[in-house]
Tab-separated table of C-alpha atoms (C1' of nucleotides) and ligand atoms in Angstrom:
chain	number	residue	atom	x	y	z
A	1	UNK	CA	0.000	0.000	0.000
A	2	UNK	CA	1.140	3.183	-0.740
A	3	UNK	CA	2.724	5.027	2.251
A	4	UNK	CA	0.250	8.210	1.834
A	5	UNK	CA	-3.302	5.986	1.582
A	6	UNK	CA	-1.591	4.547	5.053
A	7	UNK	CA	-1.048	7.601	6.545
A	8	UNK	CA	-4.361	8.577	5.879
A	9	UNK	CA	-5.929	5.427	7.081
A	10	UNK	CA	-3.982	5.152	10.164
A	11	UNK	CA	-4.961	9.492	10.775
A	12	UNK	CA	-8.816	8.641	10.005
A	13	UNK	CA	-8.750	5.704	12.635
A	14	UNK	CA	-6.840	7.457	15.356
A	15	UNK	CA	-9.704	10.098	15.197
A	16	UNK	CA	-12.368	7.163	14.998
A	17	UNK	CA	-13.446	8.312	11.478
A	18	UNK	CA	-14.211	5.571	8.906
A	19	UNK	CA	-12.330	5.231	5.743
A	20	UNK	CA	-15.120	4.854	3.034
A	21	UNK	CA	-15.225	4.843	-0.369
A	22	UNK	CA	-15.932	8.739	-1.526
A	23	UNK	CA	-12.670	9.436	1.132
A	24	UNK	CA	-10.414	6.683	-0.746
A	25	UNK	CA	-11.301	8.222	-4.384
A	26	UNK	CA	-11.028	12.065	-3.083
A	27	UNK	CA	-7.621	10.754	-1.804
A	28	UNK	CA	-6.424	8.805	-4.479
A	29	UNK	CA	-7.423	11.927	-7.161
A	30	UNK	CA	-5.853	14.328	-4.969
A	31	UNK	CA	-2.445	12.378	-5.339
A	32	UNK	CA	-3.121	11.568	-9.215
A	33	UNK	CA	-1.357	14.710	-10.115
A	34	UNK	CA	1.399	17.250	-8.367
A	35	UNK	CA	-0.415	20.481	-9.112
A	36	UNK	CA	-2.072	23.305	-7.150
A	37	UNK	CA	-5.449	22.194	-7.125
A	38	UNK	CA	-9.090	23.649	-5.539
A	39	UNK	CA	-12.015	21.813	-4.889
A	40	UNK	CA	-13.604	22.355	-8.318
A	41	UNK	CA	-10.666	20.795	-9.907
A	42	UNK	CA	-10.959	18.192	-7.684
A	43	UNK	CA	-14.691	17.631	-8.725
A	44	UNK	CA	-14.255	17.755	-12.141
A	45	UNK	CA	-11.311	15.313	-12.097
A	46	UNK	CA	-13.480	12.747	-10.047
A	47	UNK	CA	-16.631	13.064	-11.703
A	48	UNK	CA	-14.905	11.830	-15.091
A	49	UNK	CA	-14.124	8.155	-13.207
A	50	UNK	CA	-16.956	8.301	-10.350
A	51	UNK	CA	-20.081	9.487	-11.106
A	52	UNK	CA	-21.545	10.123	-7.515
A	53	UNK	CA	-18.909	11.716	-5.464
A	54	UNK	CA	-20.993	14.562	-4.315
A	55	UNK	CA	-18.900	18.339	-3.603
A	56	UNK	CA	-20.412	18.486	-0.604
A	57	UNK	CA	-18.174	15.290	0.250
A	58	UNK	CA	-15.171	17.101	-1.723
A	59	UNK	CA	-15.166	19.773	0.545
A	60	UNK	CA	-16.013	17.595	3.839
A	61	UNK	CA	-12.778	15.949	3.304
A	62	UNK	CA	-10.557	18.225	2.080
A	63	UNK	CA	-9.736	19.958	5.645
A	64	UNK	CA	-8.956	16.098	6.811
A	65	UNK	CA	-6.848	15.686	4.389
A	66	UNK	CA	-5.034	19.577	5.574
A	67	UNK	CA	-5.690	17.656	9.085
A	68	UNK	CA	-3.833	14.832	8.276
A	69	UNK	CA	-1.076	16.459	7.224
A	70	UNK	CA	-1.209	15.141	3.838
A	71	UNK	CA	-1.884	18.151	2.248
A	72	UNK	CA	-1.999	22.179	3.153
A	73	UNK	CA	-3.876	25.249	2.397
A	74	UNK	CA	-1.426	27.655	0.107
A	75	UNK	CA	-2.676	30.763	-2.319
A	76	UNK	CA	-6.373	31.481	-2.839
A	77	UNK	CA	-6.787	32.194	-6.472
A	78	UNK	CA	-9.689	33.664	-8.252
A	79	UNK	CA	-11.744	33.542	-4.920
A	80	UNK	CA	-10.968	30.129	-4.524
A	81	UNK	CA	-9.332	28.466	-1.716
A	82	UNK	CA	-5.825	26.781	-3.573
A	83	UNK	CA	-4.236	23.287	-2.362
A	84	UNK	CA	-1.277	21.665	-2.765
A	85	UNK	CA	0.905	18.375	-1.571
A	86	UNK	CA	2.397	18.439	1.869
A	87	UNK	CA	3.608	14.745	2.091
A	88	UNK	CA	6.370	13.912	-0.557
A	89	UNK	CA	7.270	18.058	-1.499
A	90	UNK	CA	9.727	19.773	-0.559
A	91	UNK	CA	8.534	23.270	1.615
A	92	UNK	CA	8.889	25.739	-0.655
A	93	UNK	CA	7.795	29.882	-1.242
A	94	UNK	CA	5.707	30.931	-3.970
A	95	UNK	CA	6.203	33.332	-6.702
A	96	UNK	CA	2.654	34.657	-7.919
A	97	UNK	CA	2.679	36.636	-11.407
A	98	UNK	CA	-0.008	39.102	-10.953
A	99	UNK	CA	-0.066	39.434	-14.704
A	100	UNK	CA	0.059	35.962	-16.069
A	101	UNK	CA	-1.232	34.231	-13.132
A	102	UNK	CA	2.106	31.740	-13.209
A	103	UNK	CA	3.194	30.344	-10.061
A	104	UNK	CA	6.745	29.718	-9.446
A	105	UNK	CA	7.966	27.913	-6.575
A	106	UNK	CA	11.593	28.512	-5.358
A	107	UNK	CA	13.998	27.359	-2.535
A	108	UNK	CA	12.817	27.802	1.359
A	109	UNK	CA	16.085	26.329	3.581
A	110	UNK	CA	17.653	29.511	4.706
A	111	UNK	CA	14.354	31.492	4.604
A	112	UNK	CA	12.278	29.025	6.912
A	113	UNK	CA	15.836	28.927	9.474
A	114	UNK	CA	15.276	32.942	9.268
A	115	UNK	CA	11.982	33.031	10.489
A	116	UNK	CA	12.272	30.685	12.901
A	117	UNK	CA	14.583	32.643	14.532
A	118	UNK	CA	12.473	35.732	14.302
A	119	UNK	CA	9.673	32.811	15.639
A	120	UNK	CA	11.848	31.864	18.294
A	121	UNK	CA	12.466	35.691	20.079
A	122	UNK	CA	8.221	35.531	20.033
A	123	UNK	CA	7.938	32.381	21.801
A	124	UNK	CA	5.813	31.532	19.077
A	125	UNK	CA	5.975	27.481	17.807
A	126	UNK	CA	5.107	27.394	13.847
A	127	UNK	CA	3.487	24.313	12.411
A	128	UNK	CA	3.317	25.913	9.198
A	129	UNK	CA	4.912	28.789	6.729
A	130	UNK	CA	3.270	30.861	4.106
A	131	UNK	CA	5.471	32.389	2.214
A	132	UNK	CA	5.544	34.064	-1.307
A	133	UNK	CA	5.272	37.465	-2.875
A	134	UNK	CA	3.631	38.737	-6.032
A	135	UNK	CA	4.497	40.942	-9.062
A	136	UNK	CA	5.904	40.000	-11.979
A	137	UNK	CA	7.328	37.076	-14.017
A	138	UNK	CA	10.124	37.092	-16.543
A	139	UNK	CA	8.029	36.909	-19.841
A	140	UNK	CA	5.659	39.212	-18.275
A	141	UNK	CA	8.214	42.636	-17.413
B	1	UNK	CA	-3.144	68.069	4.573
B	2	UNK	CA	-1.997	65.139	5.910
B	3	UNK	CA	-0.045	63.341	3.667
B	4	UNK	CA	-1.553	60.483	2.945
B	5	UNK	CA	-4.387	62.420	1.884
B	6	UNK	CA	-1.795	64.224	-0.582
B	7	UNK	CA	-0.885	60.966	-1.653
B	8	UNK	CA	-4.614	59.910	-2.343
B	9	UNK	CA	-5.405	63.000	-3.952
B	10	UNK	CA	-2.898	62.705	-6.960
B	11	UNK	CA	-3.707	59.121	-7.344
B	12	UNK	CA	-6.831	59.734	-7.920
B	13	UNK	CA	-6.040	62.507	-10.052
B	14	UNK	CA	-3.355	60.839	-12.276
B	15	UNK	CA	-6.501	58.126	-12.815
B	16	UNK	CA	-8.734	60.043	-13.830
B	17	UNK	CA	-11.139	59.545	-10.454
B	18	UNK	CA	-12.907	62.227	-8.429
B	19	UNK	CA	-12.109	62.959	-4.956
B	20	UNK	CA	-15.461	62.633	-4.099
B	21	UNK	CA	-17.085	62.636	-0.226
B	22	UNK	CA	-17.169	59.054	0.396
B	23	UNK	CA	-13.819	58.283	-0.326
B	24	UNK	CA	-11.952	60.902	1.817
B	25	UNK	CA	-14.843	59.974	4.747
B	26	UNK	CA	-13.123	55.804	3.885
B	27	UNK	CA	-9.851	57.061	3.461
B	28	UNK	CA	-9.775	59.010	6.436
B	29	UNK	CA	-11.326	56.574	8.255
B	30	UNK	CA	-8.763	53.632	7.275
B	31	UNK	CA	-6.217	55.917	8.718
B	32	UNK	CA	-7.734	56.554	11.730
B	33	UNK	CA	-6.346	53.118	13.624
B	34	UNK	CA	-3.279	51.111	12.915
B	35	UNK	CA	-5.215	47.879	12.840
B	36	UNK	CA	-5.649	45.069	10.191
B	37	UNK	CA	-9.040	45.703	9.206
B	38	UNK	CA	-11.892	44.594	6.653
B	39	UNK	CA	-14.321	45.451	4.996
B	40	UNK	CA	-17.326	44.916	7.837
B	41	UNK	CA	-15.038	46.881	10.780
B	42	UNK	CA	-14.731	49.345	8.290
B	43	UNK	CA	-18.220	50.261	7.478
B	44	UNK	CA	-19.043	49.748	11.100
B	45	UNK	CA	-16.688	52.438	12.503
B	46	UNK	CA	-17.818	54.709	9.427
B	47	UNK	CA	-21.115	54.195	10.158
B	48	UNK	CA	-21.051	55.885	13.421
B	49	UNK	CA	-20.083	59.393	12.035
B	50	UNK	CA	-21.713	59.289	8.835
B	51	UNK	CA	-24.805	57.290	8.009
B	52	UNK	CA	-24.623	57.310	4.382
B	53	UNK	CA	-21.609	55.843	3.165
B	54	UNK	CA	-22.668	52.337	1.563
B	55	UNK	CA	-21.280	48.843	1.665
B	56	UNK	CA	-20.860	48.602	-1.874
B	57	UNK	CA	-18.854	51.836	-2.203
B	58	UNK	CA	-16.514	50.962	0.746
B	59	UNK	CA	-16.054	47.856	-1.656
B	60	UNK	CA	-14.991	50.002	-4.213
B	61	UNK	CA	-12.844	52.027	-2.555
B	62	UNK	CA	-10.902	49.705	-0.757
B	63	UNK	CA	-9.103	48.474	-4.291
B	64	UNK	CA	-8.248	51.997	-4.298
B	65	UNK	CA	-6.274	52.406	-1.483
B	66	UNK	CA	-4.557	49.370	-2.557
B	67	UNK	CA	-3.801	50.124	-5.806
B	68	UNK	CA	-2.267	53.780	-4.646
B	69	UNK	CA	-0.504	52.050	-2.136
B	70	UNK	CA	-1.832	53.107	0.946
B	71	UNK	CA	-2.943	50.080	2.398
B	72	UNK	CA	-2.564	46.268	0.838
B	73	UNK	CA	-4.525	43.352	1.229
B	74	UNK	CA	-2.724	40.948	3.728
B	75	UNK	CA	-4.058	37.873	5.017
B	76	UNK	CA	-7.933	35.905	5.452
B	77	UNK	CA	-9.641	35.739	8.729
B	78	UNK	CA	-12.801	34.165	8.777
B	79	UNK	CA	-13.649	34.016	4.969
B	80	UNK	CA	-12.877	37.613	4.875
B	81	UNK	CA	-10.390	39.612	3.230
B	82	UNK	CA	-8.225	41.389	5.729
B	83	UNK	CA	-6.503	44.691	5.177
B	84	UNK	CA	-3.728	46.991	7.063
B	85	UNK	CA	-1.696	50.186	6.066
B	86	UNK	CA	1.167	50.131	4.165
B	87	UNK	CA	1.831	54.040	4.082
B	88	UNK	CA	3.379	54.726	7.298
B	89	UNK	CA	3.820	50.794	8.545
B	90	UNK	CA	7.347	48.872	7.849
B	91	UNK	CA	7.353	45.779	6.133
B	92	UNK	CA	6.766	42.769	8.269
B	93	UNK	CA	5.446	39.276	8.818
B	94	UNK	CA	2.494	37.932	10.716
B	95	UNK	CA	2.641	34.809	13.130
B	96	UNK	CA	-0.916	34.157	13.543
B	97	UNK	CA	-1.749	31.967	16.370
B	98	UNK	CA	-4.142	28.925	15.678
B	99	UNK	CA	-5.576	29.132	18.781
B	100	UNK	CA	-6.653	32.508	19.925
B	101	UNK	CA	-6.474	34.283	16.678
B	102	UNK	CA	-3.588	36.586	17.627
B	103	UNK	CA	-1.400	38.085	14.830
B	104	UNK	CA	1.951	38.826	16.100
B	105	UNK	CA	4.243	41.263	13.822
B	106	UNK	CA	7.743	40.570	13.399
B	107	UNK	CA	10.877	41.613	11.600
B	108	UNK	CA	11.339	41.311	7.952
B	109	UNK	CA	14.584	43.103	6.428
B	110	UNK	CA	16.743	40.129	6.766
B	111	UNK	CA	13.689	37.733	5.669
B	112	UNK	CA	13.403	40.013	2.231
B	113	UNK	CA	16.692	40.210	1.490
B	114	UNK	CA	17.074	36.539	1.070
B	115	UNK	CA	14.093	36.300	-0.758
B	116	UNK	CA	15.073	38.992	-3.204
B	117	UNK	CA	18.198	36.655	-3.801
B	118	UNK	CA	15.530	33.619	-4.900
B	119	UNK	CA	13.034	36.235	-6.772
B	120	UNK	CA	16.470	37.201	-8.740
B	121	UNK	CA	17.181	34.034	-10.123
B	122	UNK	CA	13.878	33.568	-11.454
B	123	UNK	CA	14.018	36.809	-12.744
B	124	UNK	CA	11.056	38.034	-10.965
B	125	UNK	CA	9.862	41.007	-10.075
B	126	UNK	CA	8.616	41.599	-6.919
B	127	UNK	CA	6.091	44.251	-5.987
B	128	UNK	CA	4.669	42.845	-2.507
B	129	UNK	CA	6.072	40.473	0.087
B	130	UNK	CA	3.432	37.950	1.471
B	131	UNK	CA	4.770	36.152	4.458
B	132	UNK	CA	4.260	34.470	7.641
B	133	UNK	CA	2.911	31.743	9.857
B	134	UNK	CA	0.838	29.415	11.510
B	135	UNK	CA	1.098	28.026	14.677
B	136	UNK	CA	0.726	28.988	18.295
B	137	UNK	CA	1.506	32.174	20.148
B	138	UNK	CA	3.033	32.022	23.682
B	139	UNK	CA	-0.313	32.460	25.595
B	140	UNK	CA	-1.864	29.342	23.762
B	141	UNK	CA	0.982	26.572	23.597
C	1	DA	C1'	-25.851	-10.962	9.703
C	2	DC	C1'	-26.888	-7.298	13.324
C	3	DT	C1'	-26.222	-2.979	15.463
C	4	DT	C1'	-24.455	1.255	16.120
C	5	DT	C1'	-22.774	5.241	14.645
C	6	DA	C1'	-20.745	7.954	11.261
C	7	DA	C1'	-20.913	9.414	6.370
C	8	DT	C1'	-23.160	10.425	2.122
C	9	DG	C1'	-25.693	12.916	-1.846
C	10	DA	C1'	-28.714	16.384	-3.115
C	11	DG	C1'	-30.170	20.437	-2.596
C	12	DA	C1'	-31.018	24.473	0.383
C	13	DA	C1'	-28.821	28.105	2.892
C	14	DT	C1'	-25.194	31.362	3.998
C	15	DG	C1'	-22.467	35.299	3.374
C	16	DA	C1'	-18.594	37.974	1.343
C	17	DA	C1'	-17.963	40.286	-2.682
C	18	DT	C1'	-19.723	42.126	-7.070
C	19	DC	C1'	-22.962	44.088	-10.084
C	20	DT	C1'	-26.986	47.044	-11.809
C	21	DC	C1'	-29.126	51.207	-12.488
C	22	DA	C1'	-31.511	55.448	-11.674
C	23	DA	C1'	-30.313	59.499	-9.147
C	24	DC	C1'	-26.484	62.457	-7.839
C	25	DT	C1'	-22.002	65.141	-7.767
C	26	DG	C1'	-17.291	66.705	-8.745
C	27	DC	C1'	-15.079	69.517	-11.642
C	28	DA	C1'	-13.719	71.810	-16.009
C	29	DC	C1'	-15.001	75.519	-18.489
C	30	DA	C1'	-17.671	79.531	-19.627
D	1	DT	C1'	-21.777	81.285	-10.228
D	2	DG	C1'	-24.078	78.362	-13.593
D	3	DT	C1'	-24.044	74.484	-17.081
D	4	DG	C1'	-22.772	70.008	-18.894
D	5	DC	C1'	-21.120	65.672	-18.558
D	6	DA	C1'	-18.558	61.779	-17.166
D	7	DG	C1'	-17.717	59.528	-13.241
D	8	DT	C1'	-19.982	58.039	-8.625
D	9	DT	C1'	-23.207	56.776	-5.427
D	10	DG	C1'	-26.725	54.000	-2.442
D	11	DA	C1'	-29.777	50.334	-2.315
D	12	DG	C1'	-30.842	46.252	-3.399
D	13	DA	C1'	-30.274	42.255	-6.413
D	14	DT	C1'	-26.978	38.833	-7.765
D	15	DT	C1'	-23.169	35.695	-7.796
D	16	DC	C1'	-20.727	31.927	-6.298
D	17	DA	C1'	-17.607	29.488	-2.995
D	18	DT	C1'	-18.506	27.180	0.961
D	19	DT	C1'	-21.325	25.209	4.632
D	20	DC	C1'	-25.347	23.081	6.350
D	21	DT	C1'	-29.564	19.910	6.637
D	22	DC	C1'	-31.559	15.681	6.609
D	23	DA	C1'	-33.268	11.387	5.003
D	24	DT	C1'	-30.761	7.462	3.423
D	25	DT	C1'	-26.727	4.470	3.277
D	26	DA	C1'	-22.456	2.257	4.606
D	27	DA	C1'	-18.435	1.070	7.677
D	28	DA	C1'	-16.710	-1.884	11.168
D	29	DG	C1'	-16.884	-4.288	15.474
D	30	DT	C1'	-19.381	-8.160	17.436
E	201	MN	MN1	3.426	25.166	-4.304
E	202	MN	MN1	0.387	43.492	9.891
E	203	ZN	ZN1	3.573	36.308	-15.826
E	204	ZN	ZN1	-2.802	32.321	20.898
DNA sequence: ACTTTAATGAGAATGAATCTCAACTGCACA
DNA sequence: TGTGCAGTTGAGATTCATTCTCATTAAAGT
């Protein structure tokens, strides 16, 4: 089995939560492909291989799979809450191209020991970074 | 005048857009606390001086004090855009606590430089630094 | 298989943000 | 100081991502 499905089937049972079929397929689709993804993506993508996975179910299990640590919540884009791997990717800061729309992602080491350092003088214990900043990308100067 | 008001003024001017009522009544009132703020505390605290100033113009003035540079959209709190100064404010980044809700400001100079570095090898222009993170504040661990 | 309890699909509801439009106003110019 | 006109406004309607409701179904331990 593949070491995220039993990371999410050992999460689900240590909170007493079943693992059932529309979970196993949202899973599964959300590790199909390495993209940014929201939940309409995620619907569409589904729907072409299972027919009744409701949205409402999409976005019931989306926030355990963000619990689970599987995944994380990253950009919002077009009023839409934006998703992206956790388990198996690197950490990483995002370049957003307010013209084009690209995203570029780029190194995080030395900036994550930074701010953890600024973290530290605050007493304050991070489970998770956002970092990025927009403008513009090299076709679009 | 105030300068920010100054500021306001020519942007306004070099777009084309009339310095009308309303928006020196949400512009002044934006300035009149240092807090990140949205849309709803906005109106409210307008609303107490001057009963006439609609939601829907406070909506459309808002992209105008971002676009002039005055303020800048900076991070989501309960499904709602929040906002904070720019004019006036250094540069920093936000530890928001899990927990309580607390957003704690921190330093930033060192944190942009490096990032510069990364945005420079991408060849990417920068025009607003978006960072920070989750996790819990010192009252909450 | 039986029982218990959680999960689901479908659609309704919510609410932040945007849009529409008739009435109004800033401002350039006379 | 008045006139004209393009840009603006308030109020309410609308949109649309997300959440909720509830009758029905399914997981998993026994
Ligand atoms: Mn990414
Ligand atoms: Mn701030
Ligand atoms: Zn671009
Ligand atoms: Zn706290």
């Amino acid at each position: 089995m593949k070491k995220e499905k039993e990371l999410y089937r050992d999460f689900l049972r240590s909170k007493n939560l079943k693992l059932t079929k529309p979970r196993l397929i949202i899973m599964e689709a959300v590790f199909e492909n390495h993209e940014h993804f929201n939940v309409d993506d995620l619907y569409e993508q589904i729907k072409k291989k299972h027919k009744n996975v409701s949205r409402a179910t999409i976005y019931r299990t989306v926030p355990l799979l963000v619990e689970s640590g599987l995944i994380k919540q990253s950009l919002r884009c077009e009023s839409k809450d934006i998703y992206e791997h956790t388990y198996g990717h690197e950490n990483h800061l995002h370049f957003i191209c307010e013209k084009c729309g690209k995203i570029i992602e780029s190194g995080f080491n030395d900036v994550a020991e930074l701010i953890d350092t600024l973290a530290e003088k605050e007493n304050f214990k991070i489970s998770e970074y956002n970092l990025g900043a927009r403008g513009l990308c090299s076709d679009c100067q």
